[in-house]
């Protein structure tokens, strides 16, 4: 029996002609491609690079038409989606998607490369390398595209398309489509605007895109439930665009986002790689606080920052808005003057991204996942990041260290922040024990603690929160004053062979522990040489041997335990 299909046929009839009245191609300033606008159509001012690109692409299309049979539909080219939106908002964009009415992007790209090779002197544009990106439905890449780079602009070439879905299938069948079909299959109306290269006009085939741009609204071209049911990832895309642009998601779309079936499909049926890509863009964007607040308000947390399992432990999601408020305060200019050393923890884009990820993962603090075999349990936040949004190993490892070292960091922060003296060797060994990402671990600790104490809807810290921020500020200040910020890079003045030679022992697992004792001694005695270190080792031989015996005993017990397992 034939499968039922749901077709994306448009419910409106555009008055815009898809092709010119004559098959012979005109130059750029033709008026025969002008649409009948749904409202006052704004103009777009092109840069010199964009103008040159438009003329080049139109000329390539004209050459293709010249070689085509007389009754063939002429090539019509449009800039689509994000570039149009950003140009209307006055936001610079170097990424341009080119929609083609009757050719695949790769075929048009080959014609473009050939044209440039034959007319290089006339256009003075170097052809870029053309990359074909195959369709891959299993990775939600449903259509073949081609990419190239021209005049410093990143160009994606793709044919206009329509979608039909078989019953029960989330993988659409992609076909060549009309501009209306292509516009209606997009995630939101402000991303469905086109710029016609021939008429030089903006085209609004959904009939709502320009109005929504004016009113700063995020709306789906078709019904929200249908749009999200076809691809639940569009839920995250709408949140990302809303936070980035400062636009409001319309109420009917928010209601569809809260639908349990949509949320379940987002958590269990969408690849976590796709979820991770959208989430990373949010957290690295210009307004991650707005994105996280919407995720919390719309009850989407379990669909994003969690492993794709059917059951989850009860999570303290009320910590999210508090952590977001606390981090927003920390990143404000006023905090830089009050707690400059806390602010210094957020010194580059990567540290900023991690901080927002820490804020997002605060609900997982009390949960652990069992390790494999004899391995220690793994912090729930690390598992949620790795399995929920496919965070890379570097981020996973930092999360594991951050949560495993929470008790140590809190203890040191309380004692040093409380005014207790801190010896340089103690400070150095503290930083050394945390490792190169010690700043991130301190970030994580202070955000977790602030999430428990920050008052709801407050923009300034309470007295209790000020105590935490002061303690963190003092800790980081002392680390800098004592010159141990890079303590993890300090090497023992004696290597393992030298140490075992001095003590007269064979090399073994005890050596690493003894070498750390040597480093600790170095922090207490700046400017020492190998001879002084050797004398100290001999003088401390009995204590070092005892420490080595303890280390070897622990190692033996660990090996025996592993063997039993």
Phi, psi and omega in degrees: 000137182293140179288141174288148178231151173251115186264146177271049177286138184290151177263000178234153182251110182290144175267000180284123176291137180283332182226156180290167184290337179239140180291346180283129186284135173265173174281188194298325192266036178283148178255357185286353178259007185292130177279162169272107189292151177277342175203183180304115186276123180285160177258157178241130178268119182270145171285169179299322178295316181293322178296316179297320179295316180302312182298319179300311183295319178297320179294323176297315178300321179296321179293321177299318180296323181299323182274354184276157174303153187304323185270006182288138177299129181295155175292131174237128186243139179220142164278136189235158166067235191300324180297317180297312179303311183292323178297320178293332178270357181077022180261125179298144179214130177256001180254121183233125173263128180252118177268134184238135189281327187222018177223152172289159179298324182290319178296316178295322179298321177295320177296321179297315180296318179296318180299314181295324180295325182274341184235031185300325182288327182286325186257338180053042178235124179282129178292139176270169177286132181267126180246127177267128178250109185291154173291148180210083185304327181295335177257017180062028172254097194268351186218142175292135176227171177225144180234149175205175180229127179226128176054035180079006179256137177272119188246127171251129180248126182206147178281151172299144186217163174235165182232141166228142183245128172288156181302127178078002182255139175258004178256112184283155169270120185264133179226164170301139182224174175277166176302324180295313179299319180295321180293319184288341180275358184277167189286325179210158188296325182287348174261005184249017178273144180241155172240113182283119184292336184274318180270344184059038178235153174280136180244131182241085186281345175278343182078001182232348188298311182293321178296318180291327174299314181297320183268001178058056181238146172252119184219146177278144179297319176258187180299140184303316182298316180297317180298314182285327179294322177295318179210097182300340178298338179299336174303312181290324180297320179294321177296320180296314180292324178298314181289322182291318185269345186075027179264154180265132174284132184294150185304320183294329176288321178297319179298319179294326178296331180277351183300127183302323180294320178294316181294321178295318179295322178296323183281323190252339190243354177258136182301138182292337175297317179295318178298318181296320180297313180295319181295317179298319178298322177297311186288337176264000182281190184275351181212063181296332180298318179295321180296314182293323178295320179293319177302319179291313183297324182272007178058041182261002188303312183296339180276351186239295187268057181200151174298147181282062178253161184287330180236145180229152175290160176294125185250146181275069185291346177295346179286339186298303181299330179290316178296322178296316179297317180296315181292322177301319178294316181301324183275358181282154180302326181296326179292326180299326179278328182276318182230067187298329183282332172294315180299329183291347177289344185248060193267355176210174186298323182294317179294326177294316179299314179298321180299316178293326176293319176303316180299319181293330186265003182305328180298345185269003190305320188272004187245141178232151173249143181295141175282170180271132179064235183267006181291152179293157175302151184254132179305137181301324180299321180292318179294319179299321180289317183289316184269333183277316182235013176054047176298144181292165183303324180300317179290318179301313182296320178296320178295318178300311180296320182299314182284325178291334182260010183303314183298315180298313182295317180297318180297312181295320181297320180291318183286312180290318178294336178277000175103003181289141179297146183229114179289151184298319180294325178294317178296317180297317180289331175296309179297319180298322180293328179283318178105185185300334181263032183300325179298317179295323179293322176293320174307308183301315182298311184292326178291321177298318181289322178293326180296335180276337189245345182291138181280141180302136176064016178267142177258348178241151182286145172286167177306323180294320179290326178297324177299316179297315181294321177296319180296316178296317180300317180294317180302308182295322178300314180296320178300320179289314182299324181277357175068036183241023182299331180249032183301332181293344180267354183286132180257145176301142181292337174249141175269178185298319180295318179296319181296313181294327177295317180295319183276344180076028180247160172283151176299150179190183182296343181288343187297317184299320178295320178294321180297326176294326175296324177296316179298317178302318178295322179300319180298330180276345186223081181294145174081011181284159178245180183298323181297316178295322179295319179297319179297320180294320180299316179296320180292332182256018187304315183298316180292321180293320179296319178297317178297321179294322179295318178299315180299318180292325178295317178296321179294320180294317179297322179297318180293321179295319180297317180296321181296321180295319178298000000 
